[in-house]
mmCIF file of C-alpha atoms in Angstrom:
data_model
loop_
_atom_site.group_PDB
_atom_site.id
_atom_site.type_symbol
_atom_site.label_atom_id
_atom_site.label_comp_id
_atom_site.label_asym_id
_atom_site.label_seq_id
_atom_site.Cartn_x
_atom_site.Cartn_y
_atom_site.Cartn_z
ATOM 1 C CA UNK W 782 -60.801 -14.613 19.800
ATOM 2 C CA UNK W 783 -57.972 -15.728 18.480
ATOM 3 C CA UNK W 784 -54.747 -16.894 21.026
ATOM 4 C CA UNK W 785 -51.841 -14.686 21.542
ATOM 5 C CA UNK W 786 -48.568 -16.159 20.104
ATOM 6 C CA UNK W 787 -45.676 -17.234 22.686
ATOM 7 C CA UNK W 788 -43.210 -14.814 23.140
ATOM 8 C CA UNK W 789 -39.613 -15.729 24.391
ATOM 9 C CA UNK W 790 -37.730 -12.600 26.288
ATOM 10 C CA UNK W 791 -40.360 -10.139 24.572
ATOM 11 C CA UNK W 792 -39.998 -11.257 21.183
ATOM 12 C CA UNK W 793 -42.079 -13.953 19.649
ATOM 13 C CA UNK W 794 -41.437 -17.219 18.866
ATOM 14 C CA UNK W 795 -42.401 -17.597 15.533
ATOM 15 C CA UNK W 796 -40.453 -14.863 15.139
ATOM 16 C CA UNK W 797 -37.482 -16.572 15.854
ATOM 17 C CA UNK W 798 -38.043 -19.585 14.347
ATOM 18 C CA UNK W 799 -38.144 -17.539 10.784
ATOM 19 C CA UNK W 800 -35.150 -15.673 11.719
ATOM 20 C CA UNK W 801 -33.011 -19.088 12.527
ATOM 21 C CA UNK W 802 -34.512 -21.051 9.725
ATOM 22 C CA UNK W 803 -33.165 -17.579 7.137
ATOM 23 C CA UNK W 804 -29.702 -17.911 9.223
ATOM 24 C CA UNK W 805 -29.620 -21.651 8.756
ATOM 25 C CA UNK W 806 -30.430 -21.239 4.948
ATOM 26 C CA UNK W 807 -27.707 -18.507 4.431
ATOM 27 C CA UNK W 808 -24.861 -20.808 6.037
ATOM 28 C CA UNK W 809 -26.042 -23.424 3.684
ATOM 29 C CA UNK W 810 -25.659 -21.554 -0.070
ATOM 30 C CA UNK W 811 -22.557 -19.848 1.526
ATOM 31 C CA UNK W 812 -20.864 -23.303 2.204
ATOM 32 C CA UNK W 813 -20.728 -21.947 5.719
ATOM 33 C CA UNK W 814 -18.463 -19.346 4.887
ATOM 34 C CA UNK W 815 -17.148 -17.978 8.674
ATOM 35 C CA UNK W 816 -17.094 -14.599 7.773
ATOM 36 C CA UNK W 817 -20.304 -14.241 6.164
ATOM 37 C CA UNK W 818 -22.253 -16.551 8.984
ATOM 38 C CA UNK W 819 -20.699 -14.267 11.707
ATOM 39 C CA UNK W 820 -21.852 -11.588 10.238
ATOM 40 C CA UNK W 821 -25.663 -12.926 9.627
ATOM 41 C CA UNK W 822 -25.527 -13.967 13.637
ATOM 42 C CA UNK W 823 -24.763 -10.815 14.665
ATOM 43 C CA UNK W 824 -27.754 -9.551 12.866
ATOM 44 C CA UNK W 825 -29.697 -12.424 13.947
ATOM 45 C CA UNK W 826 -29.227 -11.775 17.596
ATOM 46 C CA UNK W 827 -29.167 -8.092 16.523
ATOM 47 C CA UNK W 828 -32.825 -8.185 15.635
ATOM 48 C CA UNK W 829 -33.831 -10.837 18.273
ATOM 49 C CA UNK W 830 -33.206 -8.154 21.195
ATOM 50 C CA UNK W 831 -35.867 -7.066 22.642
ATOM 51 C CA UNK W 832 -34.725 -3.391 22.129
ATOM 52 C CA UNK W 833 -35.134 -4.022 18.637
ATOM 53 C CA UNK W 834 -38.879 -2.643 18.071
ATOM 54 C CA UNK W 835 -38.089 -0.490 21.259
ATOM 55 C CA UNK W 836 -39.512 3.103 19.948
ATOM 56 C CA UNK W 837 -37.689 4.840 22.883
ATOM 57 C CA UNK W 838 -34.759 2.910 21.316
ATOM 58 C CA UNK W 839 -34.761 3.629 17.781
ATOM 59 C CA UNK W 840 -35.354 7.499 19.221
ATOM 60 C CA UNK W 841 -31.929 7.222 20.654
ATOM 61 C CA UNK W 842 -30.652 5.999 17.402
ATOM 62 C CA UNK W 843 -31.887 8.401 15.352
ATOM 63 C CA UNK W 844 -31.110 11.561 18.041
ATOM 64 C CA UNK W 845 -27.743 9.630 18.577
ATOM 65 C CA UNK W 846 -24.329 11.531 16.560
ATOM 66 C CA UNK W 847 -22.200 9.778 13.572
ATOM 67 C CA UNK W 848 -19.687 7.864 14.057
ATOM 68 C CA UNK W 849 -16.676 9.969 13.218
ATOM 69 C CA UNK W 850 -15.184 9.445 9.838
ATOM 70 C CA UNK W 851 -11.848 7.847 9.192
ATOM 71 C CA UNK W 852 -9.010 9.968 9.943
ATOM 72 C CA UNK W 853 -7.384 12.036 6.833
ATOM 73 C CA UNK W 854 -4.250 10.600 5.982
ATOM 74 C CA UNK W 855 -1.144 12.528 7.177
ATOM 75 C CA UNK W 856 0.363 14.913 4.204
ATOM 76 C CA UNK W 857 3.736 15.978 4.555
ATOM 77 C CA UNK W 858 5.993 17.446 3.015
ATOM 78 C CA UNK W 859 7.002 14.607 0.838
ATOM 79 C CA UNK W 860 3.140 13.923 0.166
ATOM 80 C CA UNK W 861 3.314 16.238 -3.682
ATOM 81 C CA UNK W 862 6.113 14.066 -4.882
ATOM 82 C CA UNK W 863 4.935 10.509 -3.669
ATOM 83 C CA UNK W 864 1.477 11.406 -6.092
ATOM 84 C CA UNK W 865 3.599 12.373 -8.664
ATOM 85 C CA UNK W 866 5.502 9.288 -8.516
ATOM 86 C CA UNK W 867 3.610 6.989 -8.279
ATOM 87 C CA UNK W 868 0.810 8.011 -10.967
ATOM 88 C CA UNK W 869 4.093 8.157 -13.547
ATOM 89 C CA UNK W 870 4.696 4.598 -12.205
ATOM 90 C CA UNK W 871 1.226 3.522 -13.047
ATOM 91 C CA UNK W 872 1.055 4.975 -16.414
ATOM 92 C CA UNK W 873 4.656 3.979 -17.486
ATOM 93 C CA UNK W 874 4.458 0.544 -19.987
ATOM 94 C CA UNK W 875 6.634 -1.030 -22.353
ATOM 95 C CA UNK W 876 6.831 -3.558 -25.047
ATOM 96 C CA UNK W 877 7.988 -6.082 -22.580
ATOM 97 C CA UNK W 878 8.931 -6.384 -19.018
ATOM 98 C CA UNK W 879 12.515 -5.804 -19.822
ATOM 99 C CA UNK W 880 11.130 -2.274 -20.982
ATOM 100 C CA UNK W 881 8.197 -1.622 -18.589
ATOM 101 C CA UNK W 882 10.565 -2.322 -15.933
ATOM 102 C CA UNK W 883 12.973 0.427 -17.247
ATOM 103 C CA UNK W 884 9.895 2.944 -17.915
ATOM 104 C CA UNK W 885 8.971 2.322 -14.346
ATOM 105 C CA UNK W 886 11.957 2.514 -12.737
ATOM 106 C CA UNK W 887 12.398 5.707 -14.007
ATOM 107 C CA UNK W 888 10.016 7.725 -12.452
ATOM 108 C CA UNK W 889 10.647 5.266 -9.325
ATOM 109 C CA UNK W 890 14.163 6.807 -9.527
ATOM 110 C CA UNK W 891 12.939 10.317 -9.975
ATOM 111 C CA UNK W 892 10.689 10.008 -6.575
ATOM 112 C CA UNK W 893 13.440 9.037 -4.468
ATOM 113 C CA UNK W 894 15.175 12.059 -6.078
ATOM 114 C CA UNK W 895 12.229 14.743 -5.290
ATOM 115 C CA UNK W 896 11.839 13.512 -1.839
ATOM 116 C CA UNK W 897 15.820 13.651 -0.743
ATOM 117 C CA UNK W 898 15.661 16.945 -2.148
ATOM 118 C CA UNK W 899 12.744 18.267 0.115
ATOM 119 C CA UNK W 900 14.586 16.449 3.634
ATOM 120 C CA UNK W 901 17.874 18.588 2.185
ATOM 121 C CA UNK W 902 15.421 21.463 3.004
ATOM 122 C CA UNK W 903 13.576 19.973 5.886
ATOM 123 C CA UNK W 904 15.741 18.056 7.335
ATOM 124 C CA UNK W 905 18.000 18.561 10.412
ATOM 125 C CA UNK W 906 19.876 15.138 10.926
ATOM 126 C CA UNK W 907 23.298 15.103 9.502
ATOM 127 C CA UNK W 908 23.197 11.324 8.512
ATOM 128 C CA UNK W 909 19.595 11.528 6.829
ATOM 129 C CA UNK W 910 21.002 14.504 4.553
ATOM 130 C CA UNK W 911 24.044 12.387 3.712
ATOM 131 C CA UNK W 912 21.754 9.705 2.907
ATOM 132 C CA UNK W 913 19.818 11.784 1.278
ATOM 133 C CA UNK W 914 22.854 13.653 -1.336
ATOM 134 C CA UNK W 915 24.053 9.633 -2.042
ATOM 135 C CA UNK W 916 20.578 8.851 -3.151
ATOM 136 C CA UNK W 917 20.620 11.835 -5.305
ATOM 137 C CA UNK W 918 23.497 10.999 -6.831
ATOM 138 C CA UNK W 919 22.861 7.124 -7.216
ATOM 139 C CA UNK W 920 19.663 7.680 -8.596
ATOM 140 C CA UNK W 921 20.550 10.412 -11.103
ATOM 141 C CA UNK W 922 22.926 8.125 -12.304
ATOM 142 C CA UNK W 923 20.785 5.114 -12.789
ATOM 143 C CA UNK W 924 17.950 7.568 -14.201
ATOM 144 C CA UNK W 925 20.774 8.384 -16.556
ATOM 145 C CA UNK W 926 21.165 4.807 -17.437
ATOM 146 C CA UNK W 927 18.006 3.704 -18.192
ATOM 147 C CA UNK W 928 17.280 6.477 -20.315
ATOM 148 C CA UNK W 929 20.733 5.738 -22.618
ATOM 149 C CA UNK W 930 19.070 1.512 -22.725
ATOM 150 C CA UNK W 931 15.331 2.896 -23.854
ATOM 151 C CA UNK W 932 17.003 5.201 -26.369
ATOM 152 C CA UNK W 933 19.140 2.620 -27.750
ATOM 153 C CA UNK W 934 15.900 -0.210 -28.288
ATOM 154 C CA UNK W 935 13.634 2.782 -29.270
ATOM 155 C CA UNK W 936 10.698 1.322 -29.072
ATOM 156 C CA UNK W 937 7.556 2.640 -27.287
ATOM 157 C CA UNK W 938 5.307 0.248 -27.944
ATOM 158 C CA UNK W 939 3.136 -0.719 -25.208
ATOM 159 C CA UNK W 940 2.359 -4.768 -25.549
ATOM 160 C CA UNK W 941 1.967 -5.851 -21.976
ATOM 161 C CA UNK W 942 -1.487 -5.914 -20.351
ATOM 162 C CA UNK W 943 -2.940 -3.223 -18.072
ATOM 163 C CA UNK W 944 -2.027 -5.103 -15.268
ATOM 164 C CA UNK W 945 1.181 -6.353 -15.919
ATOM 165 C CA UNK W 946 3.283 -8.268 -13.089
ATOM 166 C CA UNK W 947 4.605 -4.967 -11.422
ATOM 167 C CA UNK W 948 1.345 -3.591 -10.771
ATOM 168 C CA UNK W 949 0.464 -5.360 -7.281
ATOM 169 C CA UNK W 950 3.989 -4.460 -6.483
ATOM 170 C CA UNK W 951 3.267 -0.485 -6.661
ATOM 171 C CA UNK W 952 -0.116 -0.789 -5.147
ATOM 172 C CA UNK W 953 1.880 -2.270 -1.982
ATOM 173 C CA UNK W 954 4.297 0.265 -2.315
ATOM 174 C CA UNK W 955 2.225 3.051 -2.633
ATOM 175 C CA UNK W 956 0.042 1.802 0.447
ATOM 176 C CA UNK W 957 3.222 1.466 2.775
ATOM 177 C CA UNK W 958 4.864 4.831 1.622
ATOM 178 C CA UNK W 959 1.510 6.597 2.362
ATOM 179 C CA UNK W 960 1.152 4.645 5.936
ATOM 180 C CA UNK W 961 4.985 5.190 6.968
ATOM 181 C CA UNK W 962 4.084 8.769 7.932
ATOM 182 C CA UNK W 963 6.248 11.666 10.670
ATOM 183 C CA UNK W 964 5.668 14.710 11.685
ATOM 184 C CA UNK W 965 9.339 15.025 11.665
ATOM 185 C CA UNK W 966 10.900 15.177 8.503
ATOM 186 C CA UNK W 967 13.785 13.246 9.089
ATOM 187 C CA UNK W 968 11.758 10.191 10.471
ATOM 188 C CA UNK W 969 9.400 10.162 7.649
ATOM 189 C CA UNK W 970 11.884 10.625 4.865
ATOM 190 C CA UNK W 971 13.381 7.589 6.635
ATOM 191 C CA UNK W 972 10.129 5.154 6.882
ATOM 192 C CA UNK W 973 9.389 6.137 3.222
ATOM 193 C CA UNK W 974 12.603 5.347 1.421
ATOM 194 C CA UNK W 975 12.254 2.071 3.242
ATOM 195 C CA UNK W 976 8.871 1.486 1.519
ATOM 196 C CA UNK W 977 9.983 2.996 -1.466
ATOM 197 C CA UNK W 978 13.517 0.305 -1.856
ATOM 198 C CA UNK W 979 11.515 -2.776 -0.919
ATOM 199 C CA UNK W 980 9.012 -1.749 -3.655
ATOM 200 C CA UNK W 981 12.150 -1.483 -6.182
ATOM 201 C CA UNK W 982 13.744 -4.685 -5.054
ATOM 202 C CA UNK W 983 10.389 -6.690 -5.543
ATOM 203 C CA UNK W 984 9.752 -4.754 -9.259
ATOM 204 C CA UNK W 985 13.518 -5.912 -10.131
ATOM 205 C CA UNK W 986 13.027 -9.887 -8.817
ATOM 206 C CA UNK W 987 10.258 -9.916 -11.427
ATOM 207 C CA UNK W 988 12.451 -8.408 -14.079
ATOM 208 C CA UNK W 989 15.543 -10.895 -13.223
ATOM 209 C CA UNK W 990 12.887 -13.366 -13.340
ATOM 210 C CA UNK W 991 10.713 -12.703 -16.201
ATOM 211 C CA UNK W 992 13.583 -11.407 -18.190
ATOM 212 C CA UNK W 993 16.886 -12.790 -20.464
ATOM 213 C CA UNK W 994 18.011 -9.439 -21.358
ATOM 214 C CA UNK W 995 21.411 -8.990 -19.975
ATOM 215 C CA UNK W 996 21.487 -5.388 -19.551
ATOM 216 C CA UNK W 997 18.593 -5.322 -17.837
ATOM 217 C CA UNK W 998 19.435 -8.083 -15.426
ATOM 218 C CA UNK W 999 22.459 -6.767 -15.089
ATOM 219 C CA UNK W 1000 20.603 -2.889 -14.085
ATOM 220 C CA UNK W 1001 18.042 -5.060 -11.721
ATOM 221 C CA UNK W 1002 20.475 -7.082 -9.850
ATOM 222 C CA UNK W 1003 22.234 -3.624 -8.842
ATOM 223 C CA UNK W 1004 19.255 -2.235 -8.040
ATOM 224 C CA UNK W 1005 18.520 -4.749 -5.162
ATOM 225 C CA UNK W 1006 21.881 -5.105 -4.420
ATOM 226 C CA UNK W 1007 22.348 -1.135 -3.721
ATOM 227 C CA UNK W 1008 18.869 -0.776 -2.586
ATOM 228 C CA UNK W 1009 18.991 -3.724 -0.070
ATOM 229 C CA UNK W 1010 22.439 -1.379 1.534
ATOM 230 C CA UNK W 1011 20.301 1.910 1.874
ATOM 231 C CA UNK W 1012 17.525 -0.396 3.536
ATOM 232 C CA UNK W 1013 19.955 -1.551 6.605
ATOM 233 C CA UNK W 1014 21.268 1.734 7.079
ATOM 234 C CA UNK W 1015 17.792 3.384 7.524
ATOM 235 C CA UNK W 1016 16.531 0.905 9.638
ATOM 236 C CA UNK W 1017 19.406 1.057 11.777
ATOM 237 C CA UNK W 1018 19.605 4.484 11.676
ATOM 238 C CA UNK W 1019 15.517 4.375 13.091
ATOM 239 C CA UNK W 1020 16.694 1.797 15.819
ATOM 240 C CA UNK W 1021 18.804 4.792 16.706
ATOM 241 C CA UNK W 1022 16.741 7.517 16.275
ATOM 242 C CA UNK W 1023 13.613 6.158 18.289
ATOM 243 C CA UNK W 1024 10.678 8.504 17.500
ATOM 244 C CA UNK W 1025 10.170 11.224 19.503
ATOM 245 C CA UNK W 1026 6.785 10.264 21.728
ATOM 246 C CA UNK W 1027 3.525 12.883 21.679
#
């Protein structure tokens, strides 16, 4: 008859020794990569509970509900025209980055524009909705612009790469617009445009530095220069206008 192996805390020992030898290999081809050998512990100890052939326990499991999923993010109002923005933004490319910056900027423009336009409606703050008519007038002009510089070089073709130096810059963007959400409209409009200008100052830093055409340096530098204004003025008008608390 043969002898019963050791067991350590109800699990047995040879057990363990293969489990810790598997964990001791793993840190080794993975250079001891933290992340990945926290993760493998946790398993390690994980399966080295003595819960862990435990039929009452894996009855629990099984019986036990889902975790809830993530939480939908919040739409608003504004939530139509961000989309439409930014999937214009994405498919916008030029010749260049003189051009794809113009081509982007465009629709970047026209998103600012469709989103003052809904807090006109939505709104109620009297500062927000005179924030709100400037940007539609600023950026109807500087639509206006870069439409009279692409007409002038006419020349559509598309020569940079699919991901060309202002793409990381929109994915940011797009991520904080989406996470700067309000149930009031006033807030919200706020926390995007903030989102929204920082993502057009960093797209026209790449242009003034990838870039020797004048006109468009010239159409960048104004860009951060008026867009860098409208950023102090909502975040001052949010350190006035605390959110309103649940």
């Amino acid at each position: 008859m043969r002898a019963r192996a050791s067991r350590a805390d109800g699990f047995p020992r040879a057990a363990l020794r293969e489990r810790r030898s598997a964990l001791e290999l793993t840190m080794t081809r993975s250079f001891r990569s933290p992340a990945l050998v926290l993760g493998m512990m946790s398993l390690s100890v994980a399966a080295c509970s003595p819960q862990a052939d435990d039929p009452a326990s894996k009855t629990a499991e099984a019986t036990s509900p889902a975790p809830a999923s993530e939480p939908a993010m919040m739409q608003t109002p504004y939530s139509a025209a961000e989309m439409k923005m930014h999937e214009a933004m994405m498919s916008a490319h030029g010749a260049d980055v003189s051009e794809t910056w113009a081509r982007k900027m465009i629709p970047h423009h026209q998103g600012a524009l469709d989103m003052s336009e809904v807090v006109m409606r939505a709104g109620q703050d009297p500062d927000i909705r005179r924030m709100a008519q400037k940007t539609i007038e600023m950026q109807t002009q500087d639509i206006a612009e870069l439409r009279r510089w692409l007409d002038g070089r006419a020349s559509g073709a598309v020569g940079l790469p699919p991901q060309g130096p202002f793409e990381p810059v929109e994915a940011r963007m797009k991520e904080a617009m989406m996470e700067a959400a309000s149930p009031d409209a006033d807030q919200a409009w706020a926390r995007k445009m903030i989102a929204h200008h920082q993502g057009a100052l960093e797209m026209s830093r790449i242009a003034l530095q990838d870039t020797e055409e004048a006109e468009i340096r010239r159409m960048a530098q104004k860009t951060i220069d008026m867009q860098t204004r409208d950023i102090l003025e909502l975040v001052a008008w949010l350190a006035a206008h605390p959110a309103p608390t649940a």
